[in-house]
Structure formats: structure tokens, C-alpha cells
mmCIF file of C-alpha atoms in Angstrom:
data_model
loop_
_atom_site.group_PDB
_atom_site.id
_atom_site.type_symbol
_atom_site.label_atom_id
_atom_site.label_comp_id
_atom_site.label_asym_id
_atom_site.label_seq_id
_atom_site.Cartn_x
_atom_site.Cartn_y
_atom_site.Cartn_z
ATOM 1 C CA MET A 1 -14.781 13.155 2.969
ATOM 2 C CA SER A 2 -18.400 13.021 2.741
ATOM 3 C CA SER A 3 -21.551 9.863 1.153
ATOM 4 C CA GLY A 4 -24.662 11.217 0.931
ATOM 5 C CA THR A 5 -27.547 10.455 -1.990
ATOM 6 C CA ILE A 6 -28.082 12.085 -5.196
ATOM 7 C CA THR A 7 -31.411 11.415 -7.082
ATOM 8 C CA THR A 8 -32.281 9.679 -10.273
ATOM 9 C CA SER A 9 -34.145 11.249 -13.456
ATOM 10 C CA ASP A 10 -37.006 8.829 -12.805
ATOM 11 C CA SER A 11 -36.988 9.249 -8.548
ATOM 12 C CA VAL A 12 -34.166 6.625 -7.420
ATOM 13 C CA GLU A 13 -32.329 7.673 -4.426
ATOM 14 C CA ILE A 14 -28.778 6.290 -5.868
ATOM 15 C CA PHE A 15 -26.250 5.747 -1.921
ATOM 16 C CA PHE A 16 -22.785 6.743 -3.234
ATOM 17 C CA LYS A 17 -19.126 7.506 -0.114
ATOM 18 C CA ASP A 18 -16.673 9.982 -1.938
ATOM 19 C CA TRP A 19 -13.237 10.175 0.547
ATOM 20 C CA GLY A 20 -10.552 11.291 -0.346
ATOM 21 C CA SER A 21 -9.068 14.091 -2.486
ATOM 22 C CA GLY A 22 -7.033 13.412 -6.250
ATOM 23 C CA GLN A 23 -7.484 11.094 -9.666
ATOM 24 C CA PRO A 24 -11.058 9.506 -8.689
ATOM 25 C CA ILE A 25 -11.911 5.719 -8.265
ATOM 26 C CA VAL A 26 -15.386 5.020 -9.040
ATOM 27 C CA PHE A 27 -16.177 1.298 -7.790
ATOM 28 C CA SER A 28 -18.949 -0.518 -9.277
ATOM 29 C CA HIS A 29 -19.710 -3.728 -6.750
ATOM 30 C CA GLY A 30 -21.251 -7.355 -7.777
ATOM 31 C CA TRP A 31 -24.541 -8.194 -7.771
ATOM 32 C CA PRO A 32 -26.193 -8.317 -4.863
ATOM 33 C CA LEU A 33 -24.200 -6.738 -2.684
ATOM 34 C CA SER A 34 -23.361 -3.249 -1.942
ATOM 35 C CA ALA A 35 -20.756 -0.411 -2.042
ATOM 36 C CA ASP A 36 -19.365 -1.839 1.204
ATOM 37 C CA ASP A 37 -17.702 -4.596 -0.790
ATOM 38 C CA TRP A 38 -15.101 -2.577 -1.524
ATOM 39 C CA ASP A 39 -13.752 -1.581 1.465
ATOM 40 C CA ASN A 40 -10.361 -2.996 1.563
ATOM 41 C CA GLN A 41 -9.468 -0.877 -1.877
ATOM 42 C CA MET A 42 -10.943 2.543 -1.595
ATOM 43 C CA LEU A 43 -8.805 2.479 1.460
ATOM 44 C CA PHE A 44 -5.364 1.003 0.060
ATOM 45 C CA PHE A 45 -6.602 3.776 -2.833
ATOM 46 C CA LEU A 46 -7.895 6.508 -0.275
ATOM 47 C CA GLN A 47 -4.188 6.158 1.369
ATOM 48 C CA HIS A 48 -2.357 6.234 -1.618
ATOM 49 C CA GLY A 49 -3.519 9.326 -2.623
ATOM 50 C CA TYR A 50 -6.825 8.953 -5.227
ATOM 51 C CA ARG A 51 -10.118 9.997 -4.627
ATOM 52 C CA VAL A 52 -11.810 6.972 -4.181
ATOM 53 C CA VAL A 53 -15.949 7.020 -4.135
ATOM 54 C CA ALA A 54 -19.001 3.962 -4.452
ATOM 55 C CA HIS A 55 -22.413 4.061 -4.304
ATOM 56 C CA ASP A 56 -25.001 1.362 -3.924
ATOM 57 C CA ARG A 57 -26.428 0.071 -6.839
ATOM 58 C CA ARG A 58 -30.551 1.144 -7.112
ATOM 59 C CA GLY A 59 -32.726 -1.815 -5.336
ATOM 60 C CA HIS A 60 -28.596 -3.233 -3.561
ATOM 61 C CA GLY A 61 -27.657 -1.314 -0.019
ATOM 62 C CA ARG A 62 -28.655 1.793 1.055
ATOM 63 C CA SER A 63 -31.043 2.868 -2.406
ATOM 64 C CA THR A 64 -34.381 3.114 -2.987
ATOM 65 C CA GLN A 65 -35.173 -0.674 -3.380
ATOM 66 C CA THR A 66 -37.387 0.626 -6.578
ATOM 67 C CA GLY A 67 -39.577 -2.230 -8.361
ATOM 68 C CA ASP A 68 -38.030 -1.529 -11.296
ATOM 69 C CA GLY A 69 -35.013 -0.504 -13.991
ATOM 70 C CA HIS A 70 -33.038 -3.503 -12.949
ATOM 71 C CA ASP A 71 -30.924 -3.432 -16.322
ATOM 72 C CA MET A 72 -28.210 -2.459 -17.339
ATOM 73 C CA ASP A 73 -28.713 0.445 -19.104
ATOM 74 C CA HIS A 74 -30.543 2.021 -16.203
ATOM 75 C CA TYR A 75 -27.486 0.710 -14.275
ATOM 76 C CA ALA A 76 -25.195 2.826 -16.183
ATOM 77 C CA ASP A 77 -27.528 6.077 -16.305
ATOM 78 C CA ASP A 78 -27.534 5.738 -12.907
ATOM 79 C CA LEU A 79 -23.872 5.706 -12.956
ATOM 80 C CA ALA A 80 -23.414 8.524 -15.164
ATOM 81 C CA ALA A 81 -25.724 10.555 -12.530
ATOM 82 C CA VAL A 82 -23.224 9.861 -9.417
ATOM 83 C CA VAL A 83 -20.253 10.434 -11.795
ATOM 84 C CA GLU A 84 -22.007 13.930 -13.143
ATOM 85 C CA HIS A 85 -23.289 14.864 -9.582
ATOM 86 C CA LEU A 86 -20.131 14.823 -8.511
ATOM 87 C CA ASP A 87 -18.522 16.612 -11.210
ATOM 88 C CA LEU A 88 -16.217 13.551 -12.304
ATOM 89 C CA HIS A 89 -12.732 13.972 -14.777
ATOM 90 C CA ASP A 90 -10.354 11.482 -15.675
ATOM 91 C CA ALA A 91 -11.894 8.932 -13.805
ATOM 92 C CA ILE A 92 -10.488 5.185 -13.672
ATOM 93 C CA HIS A 93 -14.125 2.783 -13.044
ATOM 94 C CA VAL A 94 -13.168 -0.595 -11.393
ATOM 95 C CA GLY A 95 -16.128 -3.383 -12.174
ATOM 96 C CA HIS A 96 -16.181 -6.359 -10.617
ATOM 97 C CA SER A 97 -18.817 -8.524 -11.206
ATOM 98 C CA THR A 98 -22.249 -7.510 -13.026
ATOM 99 C CA GLY A 99 -20.551 -4.270 -11.876
ATOM 100 C CA GLY A 100 -17.493 -4.755 -14.776
ATOM 101 C CA GLY A 101 -20.391 -4.585 -16.857
ATOM 102 C CA GLU A 102 -22.499 -2.018 -15.590
ATOM 103 C CA VAL A 103 -18.724 -0.186 -16.501
ATOM 104 C CA ALA A 104 -18.553 -1.150 -19.853
ATOM 105 C CA ARG A 105 -22.682 -0.342 -21.015
ATOM 106 C CA TYR A 106 -21.653 3.069 -18.832
ATOM 107 C CA LEU A 107 -18.542 3.670 -21.413
ATOM 108 C CA ALA A 108 -20.201 3.263 -24.331
ATOM 109 C CA ARG A 109 -23.474 4.285 -22.893
ATOM 110 C CA HIS A 110 -22.186 7.885 -21.441
ATOM 111 C CA GLY A 111 -18.779 8.532 -23.522
ATOM 112 C CA GLU A 112 -15.024 8.716 -22.167
ATOM 113 C CA GLY A 113 -14.908 12.396 -21.768
ATOM 114 C CA ARG A 114 -15.067 11.926 -17.899
ATOM 115 C CA ALA A 115 -13.275 8.968 -17.848
ATOM 116 C CA ALA A 116 -9.385 8.124 -18.152
ATOM 117 C CA LYS A 117 -8.838 4.017 -17.793
ATOM 118 C CA ALA A 118 -10.885 1.330 -17.054
ATOM 119 C CA VAL A 119 -11.018 -2.628 -15.356
ATOM 120 C CA LEU A 120 -12.748 -5.127 -15.387
ATOM 121 C CA ILE A 121 -12.745 -7.537 -12.252
ATOM 122 C CA ALA A 122 -13.880 -11.434 -12.835
ATOM 123 C CA ALA A 123 -16.869 -9.635 -15.106
ATOM 124 C CA VAL A 124 -19.167 -10.407 -17.153
ATOM 125 C CA PRO A 125 -19.069 -9.280 -20.131
ATOM 126 C CA PRO A 126 -19.112 -10.040 -23.152
ATOM 127 C CA LEU A 127 -22.165 -12.455 -21.982
ATOM 128 C CA MET A 128 -22.206 -14.899 -19.649
ATOM 129 C CA VAL A 129 -25.478 -17.460 -20.836
ATOM 130 C CA LYS A 130 -24.978 -20.100 -22.983
ATOM 131 C CA THR A 131 -26.677 -19.038 -27.112
ATOM 132 C CA ASP A 132 -25.504 -20.328 -30.724
ATOM 133 C CA ALA A 133 -23.450 -17.393 -31.008
ATOM 134 C CA ASN A 134 -21.494 -18.147 -27.233
ATOM 135 C CA PRO A 135 -21.680 -21.792 -26.757
ATOM 136 C CA ASP A 136 -19.070 -21.574 -23.601
ATOM 137 C CA GLY A 137 -21.581 -19.778 -21.528
ATOM 138 C CA LEU A 138 -23.400 -21.343 -19.093
ATOM 139 C CA PRO A 139 -26.706 -23.107 -19.341
ATOM 140 C CA LYS A 140 -29.840 -20.331 -19.374
ATOM 141 C CA GLU A 141 -31.150 -23.076 -16.788
ATOM 142 C CA ALA A 142 -28.675 -21.749 -14.496
ATOM 143 C CA PHE A 143 -29.813 -18.487 -13.500
ATOM 144 C CA ASP A 144 -33.069 -19.845 -13.573
ATOM 145 C CA ASP A 145 -31.993 -22.162 -10.530
ATOM 146 C CA LEU A 146 -30.198 -19.176 -9.345
ATOM 147 C CA GLN A 147 -33.914 -17.521 -8.922
ATOM 148 C CA ALA A 148 -35.997 -19.702 -8.018
ATOM 149 C CA GLN A 149 -33.844 -20.429 -4.938
ATOM 150 C CA LEU A 150 -33.166 -16.349 -3.706
ATOM 151 C CA ALA A 151 -37.503 -16.494 -3.847
ATOM 152 C CA ALA A 152 -37.608 -19.766 -1.978
ATOM 153 C CA ASN A 153 -35.949 -18.123 0.740
ATOM 154 C CA ARG A 154 -33.264 -15.416 -0.179
ATOM 155 C CA SER A 155 -31.069 -15.558 2.862
ATOM 156 C CA VAL A 156 -30.256 -19.579 3.091
ATOM 157 C CA PHE A 157 -29.154 -18.758 -0.397
ATOM 158 C CA TYR A 158 -27.776 -15.928 0.727
ATOM 159 C CA ARG A 159 -25.651 -17.602 3.228
ATOM 160 C CA ALA A 160 -25.059 -20.614 0.179
ATOM 161 C CA LEU A 161 -23.853 -19.397 -1.902
ATOM 162 C CA PRO A 162 -20.635 -17.073 -0.344
ATOM 163 C CA SER A 163 -20.152 -19.900 1.895
ATOM 164 C CA GLY A 164 -19.093 -22.675 -1.519
ATOM 165 C CA PRO A 165 -18.104 -21.301 -4.930
ATOM 166 C CA PHE A 166 -18.330 -17.097 -4.327
ATOM 167 C CA TYR A 167 -15.142 -17.153 -2.276
ATOM 168 C CA GLY A 168 -14.277 -20.633 -3.618
ATOM 169 C CA PHE A 169 -13.992 -21.756 0.053
ATOM 170 C CA ASN A 170 -15.796 -25.601 -1.167
ATOM 171 C CA ARG A 171 -12.323 -26.093 -2.253
ATOM 172 C CA PRO A 172 -9.881 -28.612 -0.552
ATOM 173 C CA GLY A 173 -7.553 -26.735 1.606
ATOM 174 C CA VAL A 174 -9.312 -23.073 1.144
ATOM 175 C CA GLU A 175 -9.809 -22.416 5.019
ATOM 176 C CA PRO A 176 -13.145 -20.654 5.251
ATOM 177 C CA SER A 177 -14.601 -17.325 7.040
ATOM 178 C CA GLU A 178 -16.975 -16.780 8.766
ATOM 179 C CA ALA A 179 -16.676 -12.923 9.193
ATOM 180 C CA ILE A 180 -16.857 -12.790 5.171
ATOM 181 C CA ILE A 181 -19.541 -14.723 4.568
ATOM 182 C CA ASP A 182 -21.319 -12.345 6.896
ATOM 183 C CA ASN A 183 -20.067 -9.623 5.464
ATOM 184 C CA TRP A 184 -22.200 -10.976 2.109
ATOM 185 C CA TRP A 185 -25.337 -11.662 3.608
ATOM 186 C CA ARG A 186 -25.308 -8.560 5.686
ATOM 187 C CA GLN A 187 -25.275 -6.673 1.818
ATOM 188 C CA GLY A 188 -27.216 -9.488 0.142
ATOM 189 C CA MET A 189 -30.164 -8.510 2.995
ATOM 190 C CA MET A 190 -29.792 -4.988 2.987
ATOM 191 C CA GLY A 191 -30.834 -5.041 -0.747
ATOM 192 C CA GLY A 192 -34.525 -5.270 -1.723
ATOM 193 C CA ALA A 193 -35.457 -8.658 -3.723
ATOM 194 C CA LYS A 194 -37.038 -7.991 -6.308
ATOM 195 C CA ALA A 195 -33.773 -5.752 -8.046
ATOM 196 C CA HIS A 196 -31.851 -8.626 -6.691
ATOM 197 C CA TYR A 197 -34.173 -10.713 -8.631
ATOM 198 C CA ASP A 198 -34.697 -9.100 -11.854
ATOM 199 C CA GLY A 199 -30.931 -8.785 -11.218
ATOM 200 C CA ILE A 200 -29.806 -12.170 -12.407
ATOM 201 C CA VAL A 201 -31.208 -11.982 -15.931
ATOM 202 C CA ALA A 202 -29.616 -8.609 -15.930
ATOM 203 C CA PHE A 203 -26.463 -9.505 -15.894
ATOM 204 C CA SER A 204 -26.279 -13.433 -17.229
ATOM 205 C CA GLN A 205 -28.338 -11.946 -20.720
ATOM 206 C CA THR A 206 -27.540 -8.625 -21.360
ATOM 207 C CA ASP A 207 -24.453 -9.155 -24.265
ATOM 208 C CA PHE A 208 -21.462 -6.267 -24.084
ATOM 209 C CA THR A 209 -19.949 -7.189 -27.323
ATOM 210 C CA GLU A 210 -20.968 -4.056 -29.047
ATOM 211 C CA ASP A 211 -19.822 -2.562 -25.216
ATOM 212 C CA LEU A 212 -16.776 -3.450 -25.451
ATOM 213 C CA LYS A 213 -15.944 -3.417 -29.332
ATOM 214 C CA LYS A 214 -16.912 1.532 -28.600
ATOM 215 C CA ILE A 215 -14.124 1.443 -25.354
ATOM 216 C CA THR A 216 -10.902 3.301 -26.520
ATOM 217 C CA LEU A 217 -9.486 4.113 -23.436
ATOM 218 C CA PRO A 218 -6.654 1.743 -21.858
ATOM 219 C CA VAL A 219 -9.088 -0.890 -19.493
ATOM 220 C CA LEU A 220 -7.427 -4.210 -17.528
ATOM 221 C CA VAL A 221 -9.267 -7.600 -17.081
ATOM 222 C CA MET A 222 -8.524 -9.388 -14.290
ATOM 223 C CA HIS A 223 -9.653 -12.604 -14.061
ATOM 224 C CA SER A 224 -9.084 -15.999 -12.691
ATOM 225 C CA GLU A 225 -9.459 -19.382 -14.233
ATOM 226 C CA ASP A 226 -11.339 -21.006 -11.098
ATOM 227 C CA ASP A 227 -13.428 -17.870 -11.586
ATOM 228 C CA GLN A 228 -16.484 -20.307 -10.717
ATOM 229 C CA ILE A 229 -19.653 -17.535 -10.359
ATOM 230 C CA VAL A 230 -18.145 -16.414 -13.946
ATOM 231 C CA PRO A 231 -16.569 -18.666 -15.746
ATOM 232 C CA TYR A 232 -12.985 -18.256 -17.037
ATOM 233 C CA VAL A 233 -13.057 -19.229 -21.083
ATOM 234 C CA ALA A 234 -17.031 -16.831 -22.220
ATOM 235 C CA SER A 235 -15.725 -14.367 -20.505
ATOM 236 C CA GLY A 236 -11.885 -12.188 -19.752
ATOM 237 C CA PRO A 237 -10.274 -13.374 -22.662
ATOM 238 C CA ARG A 238 -12.611 -12.807 -24.749
ATOM 239 C CA SER A 239 -13.057 -9.437 -23.478
ATOM 240 C CA ALA A 240 -9.491 -8.712 -23.815
ATOM 241 C CA GLU A 241 -9.591 -9.843 -26.723
ATOM 242 C CA LEU A 242 -12.895 -7.613 -28.148
ATOM 243 C CA LEU A 243 -11.675 -4.652 -26.141
ATOM 244 C CA LYS A 244 -9.115 -2.268 -28.605
ATOM 245 C CA ASN A 245 -7.078 -0.807 -26.240
ATOM 246 C CA GLY A 246 -7.627 -4.695 -23.628
ATOM 247 C CA VAL A 247 -4.867 -6.121 -21.116
ATOM 248 C CA LEU A 248 -6.391 -9.517 -19.867
ATOM 249 C CA LYS A 249 -4.595 -10.954 -16.294
ATOM 250 C CA THR A 250 -5.175 -14.087 -15.561
ATOM 251 C CA TYR A 251 -4.450 -15.091 -12.392
ATOM 252 C CA LYS A 252 -4.960 -19.390 -11.698
ATOM 253 C CA ASP A 253 -6.406 -20.301 -8.232
ATOM 254 C CA PHE A 254 -7.922 -17.256 -6.875
ATOM 255 C CA PRO A 255 -12.346 -16.997 -5.967
ATOM 256 C CA HIS A 256 -14.813 -14.779 -8.533
ATOM 257 C CA GLY A 257 -14.040 -12.948 -5.214
ATOM 258 C CA MET A 258 -10.690 -12.381 -5.624
ATOM 259 C CA PRO A 259 -10.481 -8.498 -4.669
ATOM 260 C CA THR A 260 -11.901 -9.819 -0.726
ATOM 261 C CA THR A 261 -10.063 -13.335 -0.372
ATOM 262 C CA GLN A 262 -6.541 -11.639 -2.648
ATOM 263 C CA ALA A 263 -7.427 -7.991 -1.598
ATOM 264 C CA ASP A 264 -3.057 -7.720 -1.469
ATOM 265 C CA VAL A 265 -2.342 -9.091 -4.742
ATOM 266 C CA ILE A 266 -5.438 -7.475 -6.576
ATOM 267 C CA ASN A 267 -4.317 -3.784 -5.151
ATOM 268 C CA ALA A 268 -0.971 -3.805 -5.725
ATOM 269 C CA ASP A 269 -1.389 -4.880 -9.988
ATOM 270 C CA LEU A 270 -4.285 -2.727 -10.028
ATOM 271 C CA LEU A 271 -2.333 0.015 -8.242
ATOM 272 C CA GLU A 272 0.544 -0.886 -11.133
ATOM 273 C CA PHE A 273 -1.598 -0.416 -13.796
ATOM 274 C CA PHE A 274 -2.892 3.570 -12.453
ATOM 275 C CA ARG A 275 0.215 4.289 -12.167
ATOM 276 C CA SER A 276 1.302 2.776 -15.547
#
């Protein structure tokens, strides 16, 4: 049971947690959060006999607030550095949101030699931004607006997002959890503003189409039709189609942040996939 840091080839310290023994599950978190966003999953799978590993993306959480390298290639290389430092084999990679892009780029860029399976949860692939080739994507202005809100007042922005669309707390009859909102804000404010500002471009404008086509191991794609952050129509089903060995699991009314708010269902479905 440990935590620590590794230093990347470009001198960035990446914080990680590494608990337990058994087959490793490596968790890649969403924007602009940290490894702490996986608390529910880490404890659950630790109790089920897995080794659980999660890191803070560069510029996020307890990792270095570096001014550059906030792109998917660096994210994937940092993940590879953690996997190699811990000498993980037969690993299951689980990525939520931006972390799903990180996992896809890691597997395509660094190969599947150390991996067994992967899961993309409410993930950004294949491409979020609207283009001629991706007409169901969101207009670039939506992401420009996120950057503008972040630059104007990050703390205000980081209250509004979890209070509303991230966890579906803006839906009729859904009771907001102040503790969940506070924890999202806490994680976000731990990270660096520059990393988070650049990260919006990384998660919205990176095209993962070719990455997904390269991946051959079994991948579970979990997405909700009511995801207000990464819209279902341009993401989950598309990723499952592009993957050689992808399976789509669709939820109806869950929010983008379903690993937290619907942890019991998500954890059970993950465990079934891991054991299958």
C-alpha cells in the first residue's frame, strides 16, 4: 500500500497511489480532477482482490503544475511511465471522460503488451468537437466558452459545473449533494489553471479515431444517454463501432459523473466485465 511520485523524461513529477496486490487496475481520471475521483472504485476493487493504481494527470491534483505538455501524447506517455515504473502486467485500464482519451492514446501509442482489457466510461473518444466529418459533435464555441469561464473565475466555474450538468443535479427531481459538489471543487482547485485551460483543447479537439482502430484487446464502453458533458450520440456508440473488440453498455438516465453518483451499478458492471 503506497503512494509516491515518478519523474517523467521532461522533469514533471506525477503523483500516484498503488494499493493492494493481484491483477492491476489502472484508473485515469477526468478533467479537471485527480486520482481522488476514483475513491469509490479504488476501495471497492481493493476489497475484491485487485491491485488498484491511480495517478494525477500532469498539472492536476498533486502532480507538477507544469506550464506545458498538456496534450494527449504527453498524457499517454505519463501513464506509460507510471505503468513501467510499477512494472505492471496484465493491467486493466479504466478511463473516465478525458481519462478515456488518455487510455485510448496510451494503448495505441505504447502498445498492449502490458494490458489485458480496457474500459471507457463517459469518455471523450472518438472526437468531441463538431467538424465536417463529425457533424454530431459540439461546436468549438462551446469549448471556447469553457475556457473563457475558467479564465474569468475558476473557483466560480468549478462550483457551477458539478452543481449542474456534470452530475445531473440540474435535472428535475434530482437532489444535489453538497459534499459531492465540494469534492469536485476541491479536486479542481488543487490543480493548475494553465493545465486545465489547455486541457479543454486536449479533450475536445483530439481525434481518437485511428487510436481506437488500433486497439485489439477487449474494451467495455459505458455511456449514458443523458450525459450532458460528453453527448452520447457522438461518443459511446461510435467508439464501440471503431474498436475491434468493443462492447457498448448504455445507461438511460445516469449523468456524466456516474462512477460517483451511481457507483454501486458502475462497480458491479465493471466487476462483471473484469471477471468475464
